[in-house]
Coordinates of C-alpha atoms in Angstrom, one line a residue:
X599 CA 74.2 55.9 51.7
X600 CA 72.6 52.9 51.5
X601 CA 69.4 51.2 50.3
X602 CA 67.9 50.1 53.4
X603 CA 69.0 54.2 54.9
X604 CA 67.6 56.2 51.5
X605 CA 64.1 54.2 51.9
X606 CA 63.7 55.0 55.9
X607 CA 64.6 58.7 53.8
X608 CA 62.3 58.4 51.6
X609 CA 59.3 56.9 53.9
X610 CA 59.9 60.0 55.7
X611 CA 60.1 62.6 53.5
X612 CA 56.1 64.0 53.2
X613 CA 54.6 66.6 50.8
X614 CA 55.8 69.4 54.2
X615 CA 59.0 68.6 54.8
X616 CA 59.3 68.5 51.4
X617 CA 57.9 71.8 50.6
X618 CA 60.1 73.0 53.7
X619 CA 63.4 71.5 52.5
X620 CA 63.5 72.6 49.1
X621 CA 63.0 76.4 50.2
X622 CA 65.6 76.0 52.0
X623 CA 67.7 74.3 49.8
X624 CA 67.1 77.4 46.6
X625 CA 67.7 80.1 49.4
X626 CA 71.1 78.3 49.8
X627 CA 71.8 77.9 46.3
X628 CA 70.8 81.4 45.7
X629 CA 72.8 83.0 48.9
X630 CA 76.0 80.6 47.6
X631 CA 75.7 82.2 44.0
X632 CA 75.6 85.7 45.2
X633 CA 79.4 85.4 47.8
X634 CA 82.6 85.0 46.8
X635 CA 83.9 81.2 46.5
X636 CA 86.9 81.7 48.8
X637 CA 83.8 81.9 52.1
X638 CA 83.8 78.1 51.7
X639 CA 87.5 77.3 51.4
X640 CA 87.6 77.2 55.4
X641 CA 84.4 76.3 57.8
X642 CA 83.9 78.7 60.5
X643 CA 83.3 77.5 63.7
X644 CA 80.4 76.6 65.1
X645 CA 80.4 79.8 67.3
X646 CA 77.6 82.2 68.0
X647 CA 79.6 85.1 67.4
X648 CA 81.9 83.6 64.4
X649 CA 84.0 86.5 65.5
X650 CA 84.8 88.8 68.8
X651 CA 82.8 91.6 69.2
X652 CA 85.6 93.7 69.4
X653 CA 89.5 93.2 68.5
X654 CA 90.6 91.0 70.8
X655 CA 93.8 91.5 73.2
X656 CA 94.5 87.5 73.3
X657 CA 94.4 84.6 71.2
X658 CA 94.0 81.7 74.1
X659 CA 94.0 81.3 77.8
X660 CA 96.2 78.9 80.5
X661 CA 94.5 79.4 83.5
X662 CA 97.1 77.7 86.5
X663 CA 94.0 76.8 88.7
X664 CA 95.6 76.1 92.4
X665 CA 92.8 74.3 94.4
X666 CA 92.4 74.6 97.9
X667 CA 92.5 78.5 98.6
X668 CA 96.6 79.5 98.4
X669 CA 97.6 81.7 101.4
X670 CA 98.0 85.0 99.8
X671 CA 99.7 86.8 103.7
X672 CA 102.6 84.0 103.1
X673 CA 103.1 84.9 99.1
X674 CA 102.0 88.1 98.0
X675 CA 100.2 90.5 100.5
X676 CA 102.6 91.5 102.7
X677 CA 101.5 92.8 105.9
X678 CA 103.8 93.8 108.2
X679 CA 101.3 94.7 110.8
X680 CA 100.6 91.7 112.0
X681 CA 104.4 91.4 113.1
X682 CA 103.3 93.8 115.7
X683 CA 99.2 92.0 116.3
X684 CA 100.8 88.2 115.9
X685 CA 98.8 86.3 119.1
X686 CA 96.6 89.0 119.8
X687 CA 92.9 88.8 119.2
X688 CA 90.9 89.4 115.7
X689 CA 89.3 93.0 116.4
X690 CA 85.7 92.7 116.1
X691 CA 86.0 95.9 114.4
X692 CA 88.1 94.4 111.4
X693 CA 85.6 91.2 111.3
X694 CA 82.4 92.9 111.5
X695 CA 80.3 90.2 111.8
X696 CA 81.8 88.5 108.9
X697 CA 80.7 84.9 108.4
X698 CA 83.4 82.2 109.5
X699 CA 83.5 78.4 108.7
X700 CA 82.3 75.8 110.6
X701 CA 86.1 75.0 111.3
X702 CA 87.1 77.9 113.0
X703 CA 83.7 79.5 114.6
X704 CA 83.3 77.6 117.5
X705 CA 87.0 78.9 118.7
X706 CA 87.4 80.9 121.7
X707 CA 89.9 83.5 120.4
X708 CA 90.9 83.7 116.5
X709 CA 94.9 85.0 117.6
X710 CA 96.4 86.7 114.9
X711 CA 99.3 85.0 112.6
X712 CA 102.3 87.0 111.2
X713 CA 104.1 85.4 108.0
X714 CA 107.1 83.7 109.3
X715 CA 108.6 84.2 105.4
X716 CA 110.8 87.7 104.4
X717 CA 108.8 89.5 101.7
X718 CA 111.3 92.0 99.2
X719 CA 110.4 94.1 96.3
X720 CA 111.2 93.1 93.2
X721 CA 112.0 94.4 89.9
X722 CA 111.2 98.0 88.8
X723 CA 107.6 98.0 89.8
X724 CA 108.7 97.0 93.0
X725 CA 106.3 94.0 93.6
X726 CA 106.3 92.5 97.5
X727 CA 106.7 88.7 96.8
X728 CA 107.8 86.1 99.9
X729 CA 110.6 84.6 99.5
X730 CA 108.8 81.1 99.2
X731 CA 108.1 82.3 95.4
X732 CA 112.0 83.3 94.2
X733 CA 110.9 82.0 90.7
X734 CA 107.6 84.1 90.7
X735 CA 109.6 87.1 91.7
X736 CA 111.8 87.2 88.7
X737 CA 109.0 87.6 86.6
X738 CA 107.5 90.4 88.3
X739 CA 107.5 93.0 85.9
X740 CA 105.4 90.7 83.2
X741 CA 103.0 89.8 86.2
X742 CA 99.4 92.2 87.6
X743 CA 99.2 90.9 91.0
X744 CA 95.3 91.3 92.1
X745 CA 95.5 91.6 95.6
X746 CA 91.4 92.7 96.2
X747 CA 89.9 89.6 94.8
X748 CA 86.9 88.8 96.6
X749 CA 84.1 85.8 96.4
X750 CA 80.9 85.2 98.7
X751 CA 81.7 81.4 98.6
X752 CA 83.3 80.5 101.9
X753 CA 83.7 76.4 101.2
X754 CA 85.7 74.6 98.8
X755 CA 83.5 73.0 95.9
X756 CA 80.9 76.2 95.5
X757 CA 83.9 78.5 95.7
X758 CA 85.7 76.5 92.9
X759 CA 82.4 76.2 91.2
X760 CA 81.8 79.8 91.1
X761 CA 85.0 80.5 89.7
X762 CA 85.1 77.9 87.1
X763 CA 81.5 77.8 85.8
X764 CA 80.2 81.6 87.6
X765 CA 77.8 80.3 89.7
X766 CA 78.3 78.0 92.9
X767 CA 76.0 75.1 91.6
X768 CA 76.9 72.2 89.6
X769 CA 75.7 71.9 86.5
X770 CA 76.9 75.4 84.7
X771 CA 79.2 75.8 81.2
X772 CA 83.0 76.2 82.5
X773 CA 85.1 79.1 81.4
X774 CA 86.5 76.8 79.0
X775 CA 83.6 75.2 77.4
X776 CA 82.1 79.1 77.2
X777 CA 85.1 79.9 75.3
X778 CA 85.0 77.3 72.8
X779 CA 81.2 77.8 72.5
X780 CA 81.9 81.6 71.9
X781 CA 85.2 81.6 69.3
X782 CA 85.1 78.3 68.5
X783 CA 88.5 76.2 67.5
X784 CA 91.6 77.5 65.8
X785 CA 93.1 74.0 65.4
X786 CA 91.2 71.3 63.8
X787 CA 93.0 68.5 65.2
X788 CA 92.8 69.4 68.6
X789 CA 89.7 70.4 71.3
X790 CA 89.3 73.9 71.8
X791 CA 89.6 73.2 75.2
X792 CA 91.9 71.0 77.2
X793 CA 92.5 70.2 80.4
X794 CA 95.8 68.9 82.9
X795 CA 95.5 67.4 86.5
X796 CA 98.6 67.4 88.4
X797 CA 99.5 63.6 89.6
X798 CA 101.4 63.9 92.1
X799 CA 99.6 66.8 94.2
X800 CA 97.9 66.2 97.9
X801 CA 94.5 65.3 97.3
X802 CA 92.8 67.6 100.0
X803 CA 90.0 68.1 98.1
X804 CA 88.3 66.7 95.3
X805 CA 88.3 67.6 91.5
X806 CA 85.4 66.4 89.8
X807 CA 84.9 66.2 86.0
X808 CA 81.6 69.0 85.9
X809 CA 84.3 71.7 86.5
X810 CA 85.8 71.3 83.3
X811 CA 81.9 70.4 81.7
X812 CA 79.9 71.8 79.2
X813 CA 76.7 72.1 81.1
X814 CA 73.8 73.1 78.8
X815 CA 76.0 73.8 75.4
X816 CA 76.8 71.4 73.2
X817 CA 78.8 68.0 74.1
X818 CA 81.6 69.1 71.5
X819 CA 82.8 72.3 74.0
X820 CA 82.8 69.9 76.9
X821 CA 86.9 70.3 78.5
X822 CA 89.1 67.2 77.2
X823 CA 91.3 65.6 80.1
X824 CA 95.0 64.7 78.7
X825 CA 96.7 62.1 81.2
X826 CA 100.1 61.4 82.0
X827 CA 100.8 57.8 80.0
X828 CA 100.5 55.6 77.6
X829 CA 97.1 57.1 76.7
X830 CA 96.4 60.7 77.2
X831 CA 93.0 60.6 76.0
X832 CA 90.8 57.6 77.1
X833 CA 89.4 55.3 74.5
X834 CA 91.4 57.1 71.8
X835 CA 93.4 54.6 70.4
X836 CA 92.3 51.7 68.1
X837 CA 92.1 48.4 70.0
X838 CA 94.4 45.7 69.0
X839 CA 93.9 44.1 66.0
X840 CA 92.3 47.3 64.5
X841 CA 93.5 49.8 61.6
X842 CA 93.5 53.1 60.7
X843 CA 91.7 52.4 57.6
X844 CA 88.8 50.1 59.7
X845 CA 88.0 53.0 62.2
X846 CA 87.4 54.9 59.1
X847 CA 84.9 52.9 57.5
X848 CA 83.2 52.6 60.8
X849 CA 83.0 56.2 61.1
X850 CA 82.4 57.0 57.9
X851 CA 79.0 54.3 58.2
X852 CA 78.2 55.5 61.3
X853 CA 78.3 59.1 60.0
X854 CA 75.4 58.1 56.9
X855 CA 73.1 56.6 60.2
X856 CA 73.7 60.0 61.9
X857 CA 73.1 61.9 59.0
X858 CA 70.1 60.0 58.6
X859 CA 68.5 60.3 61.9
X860 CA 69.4 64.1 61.7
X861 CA 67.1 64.4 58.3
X862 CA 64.2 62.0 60.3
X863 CA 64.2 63.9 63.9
X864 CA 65.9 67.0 63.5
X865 CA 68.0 66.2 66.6
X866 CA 70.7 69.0 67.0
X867 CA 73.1 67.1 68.9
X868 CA 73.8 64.7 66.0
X869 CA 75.8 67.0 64.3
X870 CA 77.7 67.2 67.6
X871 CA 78.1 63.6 67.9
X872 CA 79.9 63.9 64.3
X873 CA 81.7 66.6 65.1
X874 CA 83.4 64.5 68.4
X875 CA 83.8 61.4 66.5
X876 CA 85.9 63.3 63.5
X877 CA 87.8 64.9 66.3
X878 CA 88.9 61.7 68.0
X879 CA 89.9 60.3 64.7
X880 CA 92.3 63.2 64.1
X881 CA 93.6 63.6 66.9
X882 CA 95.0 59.6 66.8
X883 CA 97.3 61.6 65.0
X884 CA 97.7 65.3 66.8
X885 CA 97.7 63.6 70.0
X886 CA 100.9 61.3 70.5
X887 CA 102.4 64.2 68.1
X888 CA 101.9 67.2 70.6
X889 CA 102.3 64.7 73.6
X890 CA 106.3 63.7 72.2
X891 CA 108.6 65.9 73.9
X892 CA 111.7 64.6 72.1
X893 CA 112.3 67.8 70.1
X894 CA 112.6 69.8 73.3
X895 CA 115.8 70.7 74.0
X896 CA 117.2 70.1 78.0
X897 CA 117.5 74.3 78.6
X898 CA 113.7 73.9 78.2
X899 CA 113.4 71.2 80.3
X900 CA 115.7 72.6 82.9
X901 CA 113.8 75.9 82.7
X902 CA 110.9 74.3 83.6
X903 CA 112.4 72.4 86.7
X904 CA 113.5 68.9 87.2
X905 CA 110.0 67.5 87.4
X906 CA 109.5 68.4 84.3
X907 CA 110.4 65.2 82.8
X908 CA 108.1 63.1 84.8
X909 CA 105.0 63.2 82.8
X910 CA 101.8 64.4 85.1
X911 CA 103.3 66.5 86.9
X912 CA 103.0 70.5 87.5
X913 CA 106.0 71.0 85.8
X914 CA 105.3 68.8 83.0
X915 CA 101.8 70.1 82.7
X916 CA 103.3 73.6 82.3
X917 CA 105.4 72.4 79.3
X918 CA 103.0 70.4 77.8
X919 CA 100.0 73.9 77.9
X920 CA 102.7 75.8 76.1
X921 CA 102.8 72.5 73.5
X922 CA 99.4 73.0 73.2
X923 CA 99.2 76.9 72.9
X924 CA 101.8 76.9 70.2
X925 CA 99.3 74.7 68.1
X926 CA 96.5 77.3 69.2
X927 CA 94.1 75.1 72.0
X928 CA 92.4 78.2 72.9
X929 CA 91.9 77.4 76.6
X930 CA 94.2 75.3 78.6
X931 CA 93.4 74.6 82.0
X932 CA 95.6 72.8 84.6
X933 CA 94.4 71.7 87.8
X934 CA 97.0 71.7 91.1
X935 CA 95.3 70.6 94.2
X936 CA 96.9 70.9 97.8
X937 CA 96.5 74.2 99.2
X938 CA 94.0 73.4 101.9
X939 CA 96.9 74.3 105.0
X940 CA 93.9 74.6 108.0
X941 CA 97.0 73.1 110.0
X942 CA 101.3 71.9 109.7
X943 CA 100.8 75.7 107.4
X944 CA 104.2 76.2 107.0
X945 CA 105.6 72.7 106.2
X946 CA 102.7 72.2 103.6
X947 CA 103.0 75.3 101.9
X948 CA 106.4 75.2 101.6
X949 CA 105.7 72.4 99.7
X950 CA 103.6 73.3 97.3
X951 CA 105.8 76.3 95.8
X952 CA 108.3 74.3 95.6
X953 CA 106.5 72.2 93.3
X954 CA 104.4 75.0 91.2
X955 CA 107.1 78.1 91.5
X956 CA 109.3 77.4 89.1
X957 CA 107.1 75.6 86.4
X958 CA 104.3 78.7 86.7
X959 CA 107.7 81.6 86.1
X960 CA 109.2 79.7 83.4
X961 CA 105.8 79.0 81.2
X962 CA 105.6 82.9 81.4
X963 CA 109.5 83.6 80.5
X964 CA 108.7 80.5 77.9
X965 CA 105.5 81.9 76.4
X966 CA 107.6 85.0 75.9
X967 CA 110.9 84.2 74.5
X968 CA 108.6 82.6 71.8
X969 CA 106.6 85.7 71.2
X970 CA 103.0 83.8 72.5
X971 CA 102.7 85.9 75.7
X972 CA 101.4 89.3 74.1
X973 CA 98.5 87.6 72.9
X974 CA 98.3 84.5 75.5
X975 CA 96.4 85.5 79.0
X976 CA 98.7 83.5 81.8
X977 CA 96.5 83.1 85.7
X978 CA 97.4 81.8 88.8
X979 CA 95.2 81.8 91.7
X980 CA 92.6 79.3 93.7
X981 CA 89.2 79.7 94.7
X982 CA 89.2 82.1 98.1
X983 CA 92.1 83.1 100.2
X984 CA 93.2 82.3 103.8
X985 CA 92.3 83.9 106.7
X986 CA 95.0 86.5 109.1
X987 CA 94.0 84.2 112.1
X988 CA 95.3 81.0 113.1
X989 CA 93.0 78.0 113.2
X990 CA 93.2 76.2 116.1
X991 CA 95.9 76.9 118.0
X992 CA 99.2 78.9 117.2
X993 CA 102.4 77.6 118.3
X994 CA 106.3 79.0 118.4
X995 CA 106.5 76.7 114.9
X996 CA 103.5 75.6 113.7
X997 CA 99.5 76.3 113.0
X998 CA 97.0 76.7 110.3
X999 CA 95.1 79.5 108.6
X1000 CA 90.8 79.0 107.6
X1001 CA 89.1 80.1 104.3
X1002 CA 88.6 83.5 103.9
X1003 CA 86.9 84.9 101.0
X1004 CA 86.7 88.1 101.8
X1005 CA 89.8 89.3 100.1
X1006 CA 92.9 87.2 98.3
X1007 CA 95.6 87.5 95.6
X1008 CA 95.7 85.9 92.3
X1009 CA 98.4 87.4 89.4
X1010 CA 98.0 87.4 85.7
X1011 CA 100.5 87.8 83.0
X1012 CA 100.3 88.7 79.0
X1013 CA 97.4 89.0 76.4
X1014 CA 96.9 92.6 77.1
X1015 CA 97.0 92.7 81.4
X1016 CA 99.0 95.4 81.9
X1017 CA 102.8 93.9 83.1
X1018 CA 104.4 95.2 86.3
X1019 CA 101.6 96.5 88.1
X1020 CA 99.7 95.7 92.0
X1021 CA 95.5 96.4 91.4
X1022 CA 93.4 96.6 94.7
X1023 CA 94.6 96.5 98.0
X1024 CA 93.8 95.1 101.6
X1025 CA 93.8 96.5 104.9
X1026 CA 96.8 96.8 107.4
X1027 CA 95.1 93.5 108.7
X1028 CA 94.9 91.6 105.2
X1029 CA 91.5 90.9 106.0
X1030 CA 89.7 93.1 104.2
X1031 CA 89.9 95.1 100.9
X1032 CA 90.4 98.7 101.3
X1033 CA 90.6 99.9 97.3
X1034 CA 89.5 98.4 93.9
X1035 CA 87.5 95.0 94.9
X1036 CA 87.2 92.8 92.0
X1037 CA 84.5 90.1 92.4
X1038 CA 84.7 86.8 90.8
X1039 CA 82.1 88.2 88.0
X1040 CA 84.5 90.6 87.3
X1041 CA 87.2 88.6 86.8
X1042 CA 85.1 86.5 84.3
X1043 CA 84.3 89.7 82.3
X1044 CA 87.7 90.8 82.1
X1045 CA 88.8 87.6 80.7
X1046 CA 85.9 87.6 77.8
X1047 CA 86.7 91.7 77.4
X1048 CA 90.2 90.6 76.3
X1049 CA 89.3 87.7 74.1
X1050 CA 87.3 90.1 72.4
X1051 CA 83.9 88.9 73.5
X1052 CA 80.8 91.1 75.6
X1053 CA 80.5 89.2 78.1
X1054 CA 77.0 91.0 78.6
X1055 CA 76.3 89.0 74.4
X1056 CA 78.0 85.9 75.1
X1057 CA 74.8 83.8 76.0
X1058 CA 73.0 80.7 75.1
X1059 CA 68.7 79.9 75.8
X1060 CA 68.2 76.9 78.0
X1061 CA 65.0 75.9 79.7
X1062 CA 63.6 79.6 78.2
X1063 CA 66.1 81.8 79.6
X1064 CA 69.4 83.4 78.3
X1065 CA 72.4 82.3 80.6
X1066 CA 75.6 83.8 80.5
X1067 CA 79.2 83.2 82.4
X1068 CA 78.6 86.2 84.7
X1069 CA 75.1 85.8 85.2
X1070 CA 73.5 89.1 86.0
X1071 CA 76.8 90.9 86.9
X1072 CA 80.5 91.7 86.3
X1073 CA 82.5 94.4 84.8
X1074 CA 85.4 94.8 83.2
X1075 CA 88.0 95.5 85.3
X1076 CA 89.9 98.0 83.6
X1077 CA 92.7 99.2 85.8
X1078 CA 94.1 96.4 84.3
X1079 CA 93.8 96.4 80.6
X1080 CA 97.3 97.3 79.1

């Protein structure tokens, strides 16, 4: 440290803090003489809980988030009812009053739609998938389709909100950033949480960075966006001109002024700010390491689709978060917008599985021809369903369905979700749920249950009260659990 830093030290350092310091310092030399020398060999993580709660079903998450509100009648809930109901009238007994968006509830008649797609069962639990998801239905026995998901968000960015942070305002942790918060890192040269944005998706709707943010924890669990490119991480590399060895020394003097003002304030978020700069130094390194794909063989790029080799995309996403898993990132999060069909339905979501079908199967058969997908939780799902009506109007060919988040289908695979297996069902309408409602709450608390984590003790004091991911609710969802 140097002179001008130790005097600002010493100008500081009173008869108190003094007093306070040193007892502090002889309890820690005392504590250190009592344990074992191997407890320092390797710093725990700056976690609340240093470890689960419980033994913990799965090691790390990739969570295949498709924005906009899939249409679960067209993929996964079969319904052949409304072959028999397609033009006719939405009962008023089915809708009951339910609330309707600002799209749809000024319509004169809401004329029920029948799935112009075959449905089949596949595999030996005998899953019903369309035959838009061929792909997705040769995984069916790894995969628990949830078909009574359910969410009182009825528009876009609250609904994606609510599922990515638990509650429909900005400004909450992310699933993520709780996650890293609550287990830490397992990989030193890497965030504990990273996330993928696909490039070549329809941009419907926004993304914004807060869904991926760390809200009121610490900077250092905030998500970390890897681009397609030259330069996956923003303002990682050295500019021109400068070394390894100088962006050392500048860390290593900026690290004595941090230290410094740490000792003179007390500020908590120093040690963060340490924390992030370290990181981005080692990962100059882990970085264009994990982000080379020339030791991958072409049977895994073929696997994966032929988009896989155009960095950015879906495809190459899903290749790049089982990179990332194998080097234990504990949450990987991709982001796949386009399923906002509210009209041309059929030629849009046709679309889309074609671009996410094969890449979301393959990371699954991937994950598990490696052995990562017993202890590696695989989901794929959006934010709210679509609704059994057409919006606006129906043609021979063509129309659209509305958000409905009343009941919708998302699957999960791996890390102790019991394989080959349909939870909750919907009414012969699909537009209910008529057994086993899981609410978005739920959901969460599952996912903590099977990291190993309470979701009930995973909390942190802001503003002088104790938030959690699920708020005041959820429950573990235990039809489920393998």
């Amino acid at each position: 440290m140097n002179k001008n830093i130790a005097q600002t030290l010493a100008d500081t350092f009173n008869r108190r803090s003094f007093l306070t310091k040193a007892s502090i310092g002889l309890g820690s030399l005392a504590l250190g003489s009592l344990l074992p020398r191997t407890i320092f060999s390797n710093p725990a993580p700056a976690s609340p809980l240093l470890a689960p709660n419980r033994a913990p079903k799965a090691k790390r998450i990739v969570y295949l988030c498709q924005s906009g509100g899939p249409s679960q009648l067209e993929l996964f809930d079969y319904k052949p009812f409304l072959d028999k109901m397609h033009g006719k009238d939405l009962p008023d007994s089915v809708r009951k009053g339910q609330r309707l968006t600002g799209m749809s509830a000024q319509q004169s008649a809401l004329p029920l739609v029948r799935s112009p797609y075959q449905f089949a069962q596949h595999g030996q639990s005998g899953a019903w998938v369309s035959e838009l998801m061929p792909y997705t239905s040769h995984v069916a026995d790894e995969v628990c389709f949830i078909k009574s998901m359910f969410t009182e968000q009825i528009n876009h960015d609250p609904a994606l909100t609510f599922f990515q942070t638990g509650n429909q305002l900005a400004g909450r942790p992310s699933i993520g950033s709780w996650i890293s918060y609550g287990l830490g890192s397992a990989n030193e040269n890497l965030p504990a949480f990273i996330v993928l944005v696909s490039k070549n998706a329809p941009q419907d709707q926004p993304l914004y960075a807060r869904l991926w943010g760390n809200g009121f924890l610490p900077s250092k669990h905030q998500g970390v966006q890897f681009r397609s490119g030259a330069d996956p991480v923003l303002y990682l590399n050295n500019p021109n001109g400068y070394s390894t060895a100088d962006r050392r020394s500048m860390l290593d003097a900026l690290n004595d002024l941090n230290q410094a003002q740490e000792e003179i304030y007390g500020d908590p978020d120093v040690a963060n700010r340490i924390a992030q700069y370290e990181m981005a130094f080692r990962m100059q390194t882990s970085v264009p390491e994990v982000n080379d794909l020339s030791d991958e063989p072409d049977w895994v790029f073929d696997l994966y689709g032929p988009e896989a080799r155009n960095p950015g995309t879906f495809a190459a996403n899903c290749l790049m978060a089982r990179r990332l898993l194998e080097r234990d990132v504990k949450f990987v999060q991709l982001y796949h917008q386009g399923w906002d069909q509210h009209g041309d339905l059929p030629k849009g979501l046709s679309r889309q599985c074609k671009a996410t079908d094969q890449p979301s199967a393959a990371l699954v058969q991937d994950l598990k021809q490696r052995g990562l997908l017993d202890d590696t939780i695989v989901i794929w799902g959006g934010e709210f369903g679509r609704t059994n009506y057409s919006q606006g109007k129906l043609t021979k060919d063509n129309y659209g369905r509305d958000h409905h988040p009343r009941c919708f289908t998302i699957w999960m695979a791996g890390g102790g979700v019991k394989p080959g297996i349909t939870y909750g069902e919907t009414d012969e309408f699909g537009y209910n749920i008529a057994h086993n409602p899981v609410h978005v709450h739920d959901f969460q608390a599952t996912l903590l249950h099977l990291m190993g984590i309470d979701h009930e003790k995973l909390t942190f004091e802001f503003q002088g009260r104790r938030f959690r991911l699920t708020d005041v609710e959820g429950k573990v969802v235990k039809g489920i659990l393998a």
